[in-house]
């Protein structure tokens, strides 16, 4: 085994270790605890999020940088895309159909987690080195828990700086574009695509720089235009496939539920593998408790922290309960998961769409993935630059931006096994300070939620009379 292979193996082992049972218990068990101590109250006010997203409570004079709907769209742009397509396919191919049930579990408890983390990101916003108001787990820890907890804040910022690199999104976007578009049309050969990859990476980098130049305001405007349209487009595609196989839909759901508690579809009937795969993939899908969502929601223009928590709750519902479920049904109904030996990730999902749309299937999938992957790239810059500013001040953020743009091009042409393991591992590390601070500050959110929802209920009663 060569030195590079040894490094790849070591980093893969690191990623597997940090995403082990203790972290899954922290994420799901912590989310379940938050659900219990909140007495489910936030779930009863999901309808309030619609009013907030429609701008009913927007005030341009409120502190913050972007409206509620832009903050949610930015947060979703960091989770939607390849994770919902490739991640679901990987969950089914490695954990069986039952893994989808456990992904649903992470979403249901993730609703509570996101309510708390997003609320705290506004409740404990802090000033950066330039005096600008910022939100995110590192500021929650500094402002809410005090200086003695600062090692946790630095841990999150360091992990965020390493985990929010654009190389994976750039690499996978170029790969899907090459395999679904360039190779079938004869633009490049399967093994002679280096120049193509470089040029596409360069275009991605230039386009990202244009959006990044406008900071969170332009990113928010871009995300609010792209994300809803792509979600609707993808749902339309999946509903066509589901409608084509509509008679088999009840059997597909029955398979998910039965396999969730038996593990029969996994080699050796390993139920533990089903549960672990579903929970880990669910955590990757909606990122509840990881802390990245707090970086976006902390920029919302509002004086009421609870309002942003209510808005953030919509994330796991759209991301996991809706998008991931539709992807799972497409894969299960078309049967590609049973005879797709050697086909993994996004290629498995593309093969499923090909069962109904033929050669157009991968191209239609590409139309959805490309904008969302690009929006993830620009959103990750925002996350990373906030972590960089917290660690090193805002004076040198231009250096970070230059390095980030360069990594987009490098990611398009490089082999990234080692880097991907680092990124995956850093996601797990980010969850530790995020969930720790959230659990410690949960009581303060409960008090604020009681006061806010009581006032809303009284206001509603007055209007009815």
Short mmCIF file of C-alpha atoms in Angstrom, two decimals:
data_model
loop_
_atom_site.label_atom_id
_atom_site.label_comp_id
_atom_site.label_asym_id
_atom_site.label_seq_id
_atom_site.Cartn_x
_atom_site.Cartn_y
_atom_site.Cartn_z
CA UNK A 1 0.00 0.00 0.00
CA UNK A 2 1.42 3.38 -1.04
CA UNK A 3 1.71 6.38 1.27
CA UNK A 4 -1.24 8.14 -0.38
CA UNK A 5 -3.39 5.03 -0.08
CA UNK A 6 -2.45 4.80 3.60
CA UNK A 7 -3.46 8.43 4.12
CA UNK A 8 -6.77 7.85 2.31
CA UNK A 9 -7.46 4.79 4.46
CA UNK A 10 -6.60 6.63 7.68
CA UNK A 11 -8.83 9.59 6.84
CA UNK A 12 -11.69 7.26 5.85
CA UNK A 13 -11.29 5.48 9.19
CA UNK A 14 -11.36 8.88 10.95
CA UNK A 15 -14.60 9.84 9.20
CA UNK A 16 -16.17 6.49 10.05
CA UNK A 17 -15.09 6.79 13.69
CA UNK A 18 -16.44 10.30 14.32
CA UNK A 19 -19.76 9.36 12.67
CA UNK A 20 -20.09 6.42 15.05
CA UNK A 21 -22.80 5.58 17.56
CA UNK A 22 -21.97 8.32 20.13
CA UNK A 23 -22.51 11.10 17.58
CA UNK A 24 -25.71 9.53 16.24
CA UNK A 25 -27.01 9.30 19.82
CA UNK A 26 -26.08 12.94 20.39
CA UNK A 27 -27.93 14.09 17.26
CA UNK A 28 -31.04 11.91 17.47
CA UNK A 29 -31.14 11.57 21.25
CA UNK A 30 -30.51 15.28 21.66
CA UNK A 31 -33.24 16.09 19.15
CA UNK A 32 -35.65 13.76 20.96
CA UNK A 33 -34.81 15.47 24.27
CA UNK A 34 -35.53 18.88 22.72
CA UNK A 35 -38.82 17.56 21.36
CA UNK A 36 -39.82 16.37 24.84
CA UNK A 37 -38.76 19.47 26.80
CA UNK A 38 -40.53 21.71 24.26
CA UNK A 39 -43.65 19.57 24.80
CA UNK A 40 -44.05 19.59 21.05
CA UNK A 41 -45.20 23.18 21.10
CA UNK A 42 -43.19 24.37 18.08
CA UNK A 43 -44.79 21.63 15.96
CA UNK A 44 -48.20 23.08 16.70
CA UNK A 45 -47.16 26.42 15.20
CA UNK A 46 -45.85 25.25 11.83
CA UNK A 47 -48.65 27.24 10.21
CA UNK A 48 -47.09 30.41 11.62
CA UNK A 49 -44.03 29.77 9.45
CA UNK A 50 -46.16 30.34 6.33
CA UNK A 51 -47.03 33.88 7.47
CA UNK A 52 -43.38 34.56 8.23
CA UNK A 53 -42.19 33.25 4.86
CA UNK A 54 -44.83 35.30 3.07
CA UNK A 55 -43.32 38.41 4.66
CA UNK A 56 -46.26 39.23 6.91
CA UNK A 57 -43.96 40.18 9.80
CA UNK A 58 -41.04 41.63 7.78
CA UNK A 59 -39.69 44.96 8.98
CA UNK A 60 -36.81 46.53 7.02
CA UNK A 61 -35.67 48.28 10.19
CA UNK A 62 -35.12 45.01 12.09
CA UNK A 63 -31.50 44.02 12.76
CA UNK A 64 -30.05 41.41 10.43
CA UNK A 65 -29.15 41.17 6.78
CA UNK A 66 -31.79 39.17 4.86
CA UNK A 67 -35.56 38.48 5.16
CA UNK A 68 -36.84 35.20 6.65
CA UNK A 69 -37.50 33.53 3.28
CA UNK A 70 -34.02 34.36 2.01
CA UNK A 71 -32.45 32.98 5.19
CA UNK A 72 -34.41 29.73 4.78
CA UNK A 73 -33.58 29.50 1.07
CA UNK A 74 -29.90 30.03 1.84
CA UNK A 75 -29.98 27.33 4.52
CA UNK A 76 -31.80 24.94 2.15
CA UNK A 77 -29.34 25.66 -0.65
CA UNK A 78 -26.63 24.28 1.61
CA UNK A 79 -28.50 20.98 2.08
CA UNK A 80 -30.57 20.40 -1.05
CA UNK A 81 -29.00 18.89 -4.15
CA UNK A 82 -26.54 16.03 -4.32
CA UNK A 83 -27.19 15.00 -0.71
CA UNK A 84 -30.87 14.40 -1.41
CA UNK A 85 -30.17 12.51 -4.63
CA UNK A 86 -26.90 10.66 -4.09
CA UNK A 87 -27.40 10.37 -0.32
CA UNK A 88 -30.75 8.60 -0.58
CA UNK A 89 -29.40 6.25 -3.23
CA UNK A 90 -26.43 5.39 -0.99
CA UNK A 91 -28.76 4.85 1.98
CA UNK A 92 -30.88 2.35 0.03
CA UNK A 93 -27.96 0.56 -1.63
CA UNK A 94 -26.08 0.12 1.68
CA UNK A 95 -28.84 0.01 4.28
CA UNK A 96 -31.84 -1.23 2.30
CA UNK A 97 -35.27 0.41 1.93
CA UNK A 98 -35.71 0.44 5.72
CA UNK A 99 -32.99 3.09 6.01
CA UNK A 100 -35.49 5.60 4.64
CA UNK A 101 -37.68 5.15 7.73
CA UNK A 102 -34.77 6.08 9.98
CA UNK A 103 -34.06 9.10 7.78
CA UNK A 104 -37.64 10.16 8.50
CA UNK A 105 -36.94 9.80 12.21
CA UNK A 106 -33.99 12.18 11.98
CA UNK A 107 -36.22 14.69 10.18
CA UNK A 108 -39.01 14.50 12.77
CA UNK A 109 -36.64 15.14 15.67
CA UNK A 110 -34.61 17.49 13.45
CA UNK A 111 -37.60 19.83 13.31
CA UNK A 112 -37.17 20.42 17.04
CA UNK A 113 -33.39 20.68 16.77
CA UNK A 114 -33.56 23.33 14.05
CA UNK A 115 -36.14 25.30 16.01
CA UNK A 116 -33.70 25.55 18.92
CA UNK A 117 -30.49 26.12 16.95
CA UNK A 118 -31.99 28.80 14.69
CA UNK A 119 -33.66 30.56 17.61
CA UNK A 120 -30.35 30.65 19.49
CA UNK A 121 -28.53 31.94 16.41
CA UNK A 122 -30.67 35.09 16.55
CA UNK A 123 -31.01 35.26 20.34
CA UNK A 124 -27.23 35.32 20.80
CA UNK A 125 -25.92 37.19 17.80
CA UNK A 126 -22.55 38.87 18.29
CA UNK A 127 -20.34 41.44 16.61
CA UNK A 128 -17.44 40.37 14.44
CA UNK A 129 -14.12 42.22 14.18
CA UNK A 130 -15.73 44.79 11.85
CA UNK A 131 -18.61 45.42 14.25
CA UNK A 132 -21.13 43.65 11.98
CA UNK A 133 -23.87 41.59 13.63
CA UNK A 134 -23.35 37.85 13.04
CA UNK A 135 -25.04 34.62 14.05
CA UNK A 136 -23.90 31.01 14.30
CA UNK A 137 -22.85 28.42 16.90
CA UNK A 138 -19.56 30.15 17.70
CA UNK A 139 -21.40 33.38 18.57
CA UNK A 140 -24.07 31.44 20.49
CA UNK A 141 -21.32 29.88 22.59
CA UNK A 142 -19.46 33.17 23.12
CA UNK A 143 -22.50 35.31 23.89
CA UNK A 144 -24.72 32.69 25.54
CA UNK A 145 -22.33 30.51 27.51
CA UNK A 146 -19.46 32.90 28.19
CA UNK A 147 -15.72 33.01 27.65
CA UNK A 148 -14.92 29.79 29.52
CA UNK A 149 -16.71 27.87 26.77
CA UNK A 150 -14.68 29.53 24.01
CA UNK A 151 -12.72 26.33 23.15
CA UNK A 152 -16.02 24.93 21.85
CA UNK A 153 -16.55 28.05 19.74
CA UNK A 154 -13.08 27.73 18.23
CA UNK A 155 -13.65 24.01 17.63
CA UNK A 156 -16.76 24.77 15.59
CA UNK A 157 -15.07 27.55 13.61
CA UNK A 158 -12.03 25.40 12.78
CA UNK A 159 -14.19 22.42 11.79
CA UNK A 160 -16.46 24.73 9.78
CA UNK A 161 -13.50 26.25 7.97
CA UNK A 162 -12.32 22.77 6.92
CA UNK A 163 -15.76 21.28 6.34
CA UNK A 164 -17.19 24.06 4.18
CA UNK A 165 -14.78 23.58 1.28
CA UNK A 166 -16.28 23.57 -2.25
CA UNK A 167 -14.24 20.69 -3.64
CA UNK A 168 -16.89 17.97 -3.30
CA UNK A 169 -19.69 20.02 -4.87
CA UNK A 170 -17.40 21.17 -7.68
CA UNK A 171 -16.12 17.65 -8.36
CA UNK A 172 -19.54 15.97 -8.34
CA UNK A 173 -21.17 18.71 -10.41
CA UNK A 174 -18.52 18.43 -13.11
CA UNK A 175 -18.72 14.63 -13.02
CA UNK A 176 -22.49 14.60 -13.48
CA UNK A 177 -22.26 17.21 -16.25
CA UNK A 178 -19.57 15.19 -18.02
CA UNK A 179 -21.26 11.78 -17.73
CA UNK A 180 -24.82 12.96 -18.42
CA UNK A 181 -24.12 15.52 -21.11
CA UNK A 182 -20.61 15.76 -22.54
CA UNK A 183 -19.76 12.06 -22.98
CA UNK A 184 -23.12 10.97 -24.51
CA UNK A 185 -22.92 13.85 -27.00
CA UNK A 186 -19.35 12.96 -27.93
CA UNK A 187 -17.91 16.25 -26.66
CA UNK A 188 -15.28 14.39 -24.62
CA UNK A 189 -14.15 10.81 -24.24
CA UNK A 190 -14.51 8.98 -20.96
CA UNK A 191 -10.76 9.15 -20.23
CA UNK A 192 -9.85 12.42 -21.96
CA UNK A 193 -11.88 14.93 -20.01
CA UNK A 194 -9.23 16.86 -18.06
CA UNK A 195 -9.57 20.00 -20.20
CA UNK A 196 -13.36 19.80 -20.07
CA UNK A 197 -13.32 19.43 -16.28
CA UNK A 198 -10.94 22.37 -15.92
CA UNK A 199 -13.01 24.66 -18.15
CA UNK A 200 -16.25 23.81 -16.36
CA UNK A 201 -14.55 24.33 -13.01
CA UNK A 202 -13.27 27.71 -14.20
CA UNK A 203 -16.77 28.76 -15.29
CA UNK A 204 -18.16 27.64 -11.91
CA UNK A 205 -15.46 29.64 -10.12
CA UNK A 206 -16.13 32.84 -12.10
CA UNK A 207 -19.89 32.54 -11.64
CA UNK A 208 -19.42 31.92 -7.91
CA UNK A 209 -17.19 34.99 -7.61
CA UNK A 210 -19.90 37.14 -9.19
CA UNK A 211 -22.47 35.98 -6.64
CA UNK A 212 -20.02 36.02 -3.72
CA UNK A 213 -19.11 39.65 -4.45
CA UNK A 214 -22.59 40.61 -3.25
CA UNK A 215 -22.09 38.81 0.08
CA UNK A 216 -25.08 37.35 1.95
CA UNK A 217 -27.54 39.82 0.43
CA UNK A 218 -26.86 38.62 -3.12
CA UNK A 219 -26.55 34.99 -2.03
CA UNK A 220 -29.94 35.26 -0.32
CA UNK A 221 -31.55 36.79 -3.41
CA UNK A 222 -29.97 34.14 -5.63
CA UNK A 223 -31.06 31.28 -3.36
CA UNK A 224 -34.65 32.51 -2.99
CA UNK A 225 -34.97 32.56 -6.79
CA UNK A 226 -33.28 29.23 -7.48
CA UNK A 227 -34.22 26.91 -4.62
CA UNK A 228 -38.06 27.05 -4.75
CA UNK A 229 -38.12 26.63 -8.53
CA UNK A 230 -35.75 23.67 -8.50
CA UNK A 231 -37.70 22.00 -5.69
CA UNK A 232 -40.93 22.32 -7.67
CA UNK A 233 -39.20 21.07 -10.84
CA UNK A 234 -37.77 18.02 -9.06
CA UNK A 235 -41.09 17.23 -7.39
CA UNK A 236 -42.77 17.37 -10.80
CA UNK A 237 -40.25 14.87 -12.20
CA UNK A 238 -40.64 12.48 -9.28
CA UNK A 239 -44.43 12.71 -9.29
CA UNK A 240 -44.45 11.70 -12.97
CA UNK A 241 -42.41 8.60 -12.10
CA UNK A 242 -44.55 7.86 -9.03
CA UNK A 243 -47.69 8.31 -11.10
CA UNK A 244 -46.32 5.90 -13.72
CA UNK A 245 -45.98 3.22 -11.01
CA UNK A 246 -48.87 4.41 -8.83
CA UNK A 247 -50.23 0.92 -8.20
CA UNK A 248 -46.98 -0.11 -6.54
CA UNK A 249 -46.75 2.88 -4.17
CA UNK A 250 -48.48 1.16 -1.18
CA UNK A 251 -46.12 -1.82 -1.55
CA UNK A 252 -43.11 0.52 -1.59
CA UNK A 253 -44.17 2.16 1.68
CA UNK A 254 -44.89 -1.27 3.19
CA UNK A 255 -41.38 -2.39 2.22
CA UNK A 256 -39.84 0.69 3.90
CA UNK A 257 -41.70 0.09 7.16
CA UNK A 258 -41.17 -3.67 7.28
CA UNK A 259 -37.48 -3.51 6.41
CA UNK A 260 -36.91 -0.73 8.98
CA UNK A 261 -37.43 -3.26 11.78
CA UNK A 262 -36.14 -6.45 10.16
CA UNK A 263 -33.19 -5.47 7.96
CA UNK A 264 -34.02 -8.31 5.57
CA UNK A 265 -32.87 -6.35 2.52
CA UNK A 266 -29.36 -5.96 3.95
CA UNK A 267 -26.83 -8.75 3.68
CA UNK A 268 -27.18 -10.95 6.75
CA UNK A 269 -30.29 -9.12 7.91
CA UNK A 270 -28.23 -6.61 9.91
CA UNK A 271 -30.86 -4.38 11.51
CA UNK A 272 -28.16 -2.27 13.14
CA UNK A 273 -26.76 -1.43 9.72
CA UNK A 274 -30.20 -0.28 8.56
CA UNK A 275 -30.64 2.04 11.55
CA UNK A 276 -27.08 3.43 11.49
CA UNK A 277 -27.20 4.06 7.73
CA UNK A 278 -30.58 5.76 7.88
CA UNK A 279 -29.69 8.01 10.80
CA UNK A 280 -26.29 9.04 9.42
CA UNK A 281 -27.68 9.74 5.96
CA UNK A 282 -30.60 11.63 7.47
CA UNK A 283 -28.19 13.78 9.45
CA UNK A 284 -26.24 14.50 6.25
CA UNK A 285 -29.48 15.29 4.44
CA UNK A 286 -31.02 17.90 6.73
CA UNK A 287 -27.93 18.85 8.79
CA UNK A 288 -30.09 19.37 11.88
CA UNK A 289 -27.73 19.85 14.80
CA UNK A 290 -24.62 20.24 12.64
CA UNK A 291 -24.72 24.04 12.99
CA UNK A 292 -24.44 25.16 9.38
CA UNK A 293 -28.11 26.14 9.31
CA UNK A 294 -27.50 28.52 12.21
CA UNK A 295 -24.96 30.45 10.15
CA UNK A 296 -27.67 31.25 7.59
CA UNK A 297 -30.60 31.77 9.95
CA UNK A 298 -28.50 34.04 12.15
CA UNK A 299 -28.51 36.60 9.31
CA UNK A 300 -32.32 36.94 9.31
CA UNK A 301 -33.80 40.43 9.76
CA UNK A 302 -35.87 40.06 12.93
CA UNK A 303 -36.06 41.14 16.54
CA UNK A 304 -37.91 37.97 17.53
CA UNK A 305 -35.56 34.94 17.75
CA UNK A 306 -38.51 32.53 17.97
CA UNK A 307 -39.72 33.62 14.55
CA UNK A 308 -36.54 32.42 12.88
CA UNK A 309 -36.78 29.15 14.81
CA UNK A 310 -40.28 28.62 13.43
CA UNK A 311 -39.04 29.34 9.90
CA UNK A 312 -36.09 26.95 10.28
CA UNK A 313 -38.40 24.10 11.26
CA UNK A 314 -39.61 23.94 7.67
CA UNK A 315 -36.13 22.85 6.52
CA UNK A 316 -36.15 19.15 7.54
CA UNK A 317 -39.72 18.80 6.28
CA UNK A 318 -38.84 20.02 2.78
CA UNK A 319 -35.39 18.47 2.70
CA UNK A 320 -35.95 15.00 4.12
CA UNK A 321 -39.66 14.26 4.49
CA UNK A 322 -40.53 15.56 1.01
CA UNK A 323 -37.48 15.56 -1.31
CA UNK A 324 -35.74 12.48 0.08
CA UNK A 325 -39.00 10.52 0.21
CA UNK A 326 -39.70 11.31 -3.44
CA UNK A 327 -36.17 10.22 -4.40
CA UNK A 328 -36.57 6.99 -2.42
CA UNK A 329 -39.89 6.18 -4.08
CA UNK A 330 -38.39 6.73 -7.55
CA UNK A 331 -35.54 4.32 -6.76
CA UNK A 332 -37.81 1.70 -5.16
CA UNK A 333 -40.66 1.86 -7.70
CA UNK A 334 -38.36 1.53 -10.70
CA UNK A 335 -36.59 -1.44 -9.09
CA UNK A 336 -33.09 -0.19 -9.91
CA UNK A 337 -31.97 -0.77 -6.32
CA UNK A 338 -32.40 -4.54 -6.79
CA UNK A 339 -30.54 -4.96 -10.06
CA UNK A 340 -28.20 -1.96 -9.90
CA UNK A 341 -25.09 -3.87 -8.83
CA UNK A 342 -22.06 -1.60 -9.08
CA UNK A 343 -24.22 1.50 -9.56
CA UNK A 344 -24.02 3.92 -6.63
CA UNK A 345 -25.00 7.40 -5.60
CA UNK A 346 -26.27 9.86 -8.15
CA UNK A 347 -25.77 7.32 -10.96
CA UNK A 348 -28.35 5.03 -9.34
CA UNK A 349 -30.88 7.86 -9.18
CA UNK A 350 -30.13 8.78 -12.80
CA UNK A 351 -30.69 5.15 -13.80
CA UNK A 352 -34.06 5.22 -12.02
CA UNK A 353 -35.19 8.28 -13.98
CA UNK A 354 -34.01 6.61 -17.18
CA UNK A 355 -36.59 3.86 -16.59
CA UNK A 356 -39.35 6.38 -17.35
CA UNK A 357 -37.72 9.22 -19.29
CA UNK A 358 -35.17 7.18 -21.25
CA UNK A 359 -32.01 9.02 -22.26
CA UNK A 360 -33.60 12.27 -21.09
CA UNK A 361 -33.66 11.06 -17.49
CA UNK A 362 -30.07 11.95 -16.52
CA UNK A 363 -30.32 15.26 -18.40
CA UNK A 364 -33.50 16.25 -16.56
CA UNK A 365 -31.80 15.32 -13.30
CA UNK A 366 -28.82 17.45 -14.28
CA UNK A 367 -31.08 20.48 -14.81
CA UNK A 368 -32.12 20.21 -11.18
CA UNK A 369 -28.76 19.32 -9.66
CA UNK A 370 -26.61 21.92 -11.42
CA UNK A 371 -28.30 25.08 -10.01
CA UNK A 372 -28.63 23.60 -6.52
CA UNK A 373 -25.02 22.40 -6.44
CA UNK A 374 -23.91 25.88 -7.52
CA UNK A 375 -26.06 27.49 -4.83
CA UNK A 376 -24.42 25.16 -2.31
CA UNK A 377 -20.99 26.34 -3.44
CA UNK A 378 -21.80 30.02 -2.86
CA UNK A 379 -23.59 29.27 0.42
CA UNK A 380 -20.59 27.33 1.70
CA UNK A 381 -18.41 30.34 0.97
CA UNK A 382 -20.62 32.39 3.27
CA UNK A 383 -20.41 29.74 5.99
CA UNK A 384 -16.65 29.44 5.62
CA UNK A 385 -15.94 33.17 5.57
CA UNK A 386 -17.91 33.60 8.80
CA UNK A 387 -15.80 30.92 10.46
CA UNK A 388 -12.64 32.52 9.04
CA UNK A 389 -13.67 35.96 10.31
CA UNK A 390 -14.35 34.57 13.79
CA UNK A 391 -10.90 32.96 13.95
CA UNK A 392 -8.71 35.54 12.21
CA UNK A 393 -10.77 38.73 11.97
CA UNK A 394 -12.39 40.25 8.91
CA UNK A 395 -9.33 42.06 7.59
CA UNK A 396 -7.98 39.04 5.68
CA UNK A 397 -11.24 37.62 4.34
CA UNK A 398 -10.13 38.43 0.80
CA UNK A 399 -7.39 35.81 1.13
CA UNK A 400 -9.97 33.21 2.13
CA UNK A 401 -12.17 34.13 -0.84
CA UNK A 402 -9.25 33.82 -3.26
CA UNK A 403 -8.33 30.40 -1.86
CA UNK A 404 -11.96 29.30 -1.99
CA UNK A 405 -12.35 30.26 -5.65
CA UNK A 406 -9.14 28.39 -6.45
CA UNK A 407 -10.43 25.27 -4.70
CA UNK A 408 -13.51 25.26 -6.95
CA UNK A 409 -11.23 24.80 -9.97
CA UNK A 410 -8.97 22.30 -8.18
CA UNK A 411 -11.99 20.29 -7.06
CA UNK A 412 -13.19 19.99 -10.65
CA UNK A 413 -10.07 18.14 -11.79
CA UNK A 414 -8.68 16.45 -8.66
CA UNK A 415 -9.15 13.05 -7.09
CA UNK A 416 -10.71 13.89 -3.77
CA UNK A 417 -11.03 10.76 -1.64
CA UNK A 418 -8.85 12.12 1.16
CA UNK A 419 -10.37 15.61 1.08
CA UNK A 420 -13.89 14.18 1.11
CA UNK A 421 -13.10 12.15 4.22
CA UNK A 422 -11.83 15.30 5.92
CA UNK A 423 -15.01 17.20 5.00
CA UNK A 424 -17.28 14.38 6.21
CA UNK A 425 -15.32 14.14 9.45
CA UNK A 426 -15.48 17.89 10.05
CA UNK A 427 -19.27 17.79 9.76
CA UNK A 428 -19.31 15.40 12.70
CA UNK A 429 -16.94 17.60 14.70
CA UNK A 430 -19.20 20.64 14.12
CA UNK A 431 -22.12 18.79 15.69
CA UNK A 432 -20.38 18.48 19.05
CA UNK A 433 -20.23 22.21 19.99
CA UNK A 434 -23.56 22.88 18.25
CA UNK A 435 -25.55 20.24 20.14
CA UNK A 436 -23.70 20.86 23.43
CA UNK A 437 -24.49 24.59 23.43
CA UNK A 438 -28.08 23.97 22.27
CA UNK A 439 -28.81 21.50 25.05
CA UNK A 440 -27.25 23.80 27.67
CA UNK A 441 -29.30 26.81 26.50
CA UNK A 442 -32.56 24.97 25.76
CA UNK A 443 -34.33 26.32 28.86
CA UNK A 444 -33.82 29.91 27.73
CA UNK A 445 -35.42 29.06 24.38
CA UNK A 446 -38.33 27.40 26.19
CA UNK A 447 -39.00 30.56 28.19
CA UNK A 448 -38.81 32.76 25.10
CA UNK A 449 -41.06 30.37 23.17
CA UNK A 450 -43.66 30.38 25.94
CA UNK A 451 -43.77 34.18 25.98
CA UNK A 452 -43.86 34.49 22.17
CA UNK A 453 -46.51 31.84 21.45
CA UNK A 454 -48.67 33.06 24.34
CA UNK A 455 -48.59 36.57 22.89
CA UNK A 456 -49.45 35.18 19.44
CA UNK A 457 -52.38 33.22 20.84
CA UNK A 458 -53.67 36.29 22.68
CA UNK A 459 -53.31 38.37 19.52
CA UNK A 460 -55.26 35.76 17.58
CA UNK A 461 -58.00 35.67 20.19
CA UNK A 462 -58.34 39.48 20.07
CA UNK A 463 -58.68 39.41 16.26
CA UNK A 464 -61.40 36.74 16.44
CA UNK A 465 -63.46 38.89 18.78
#
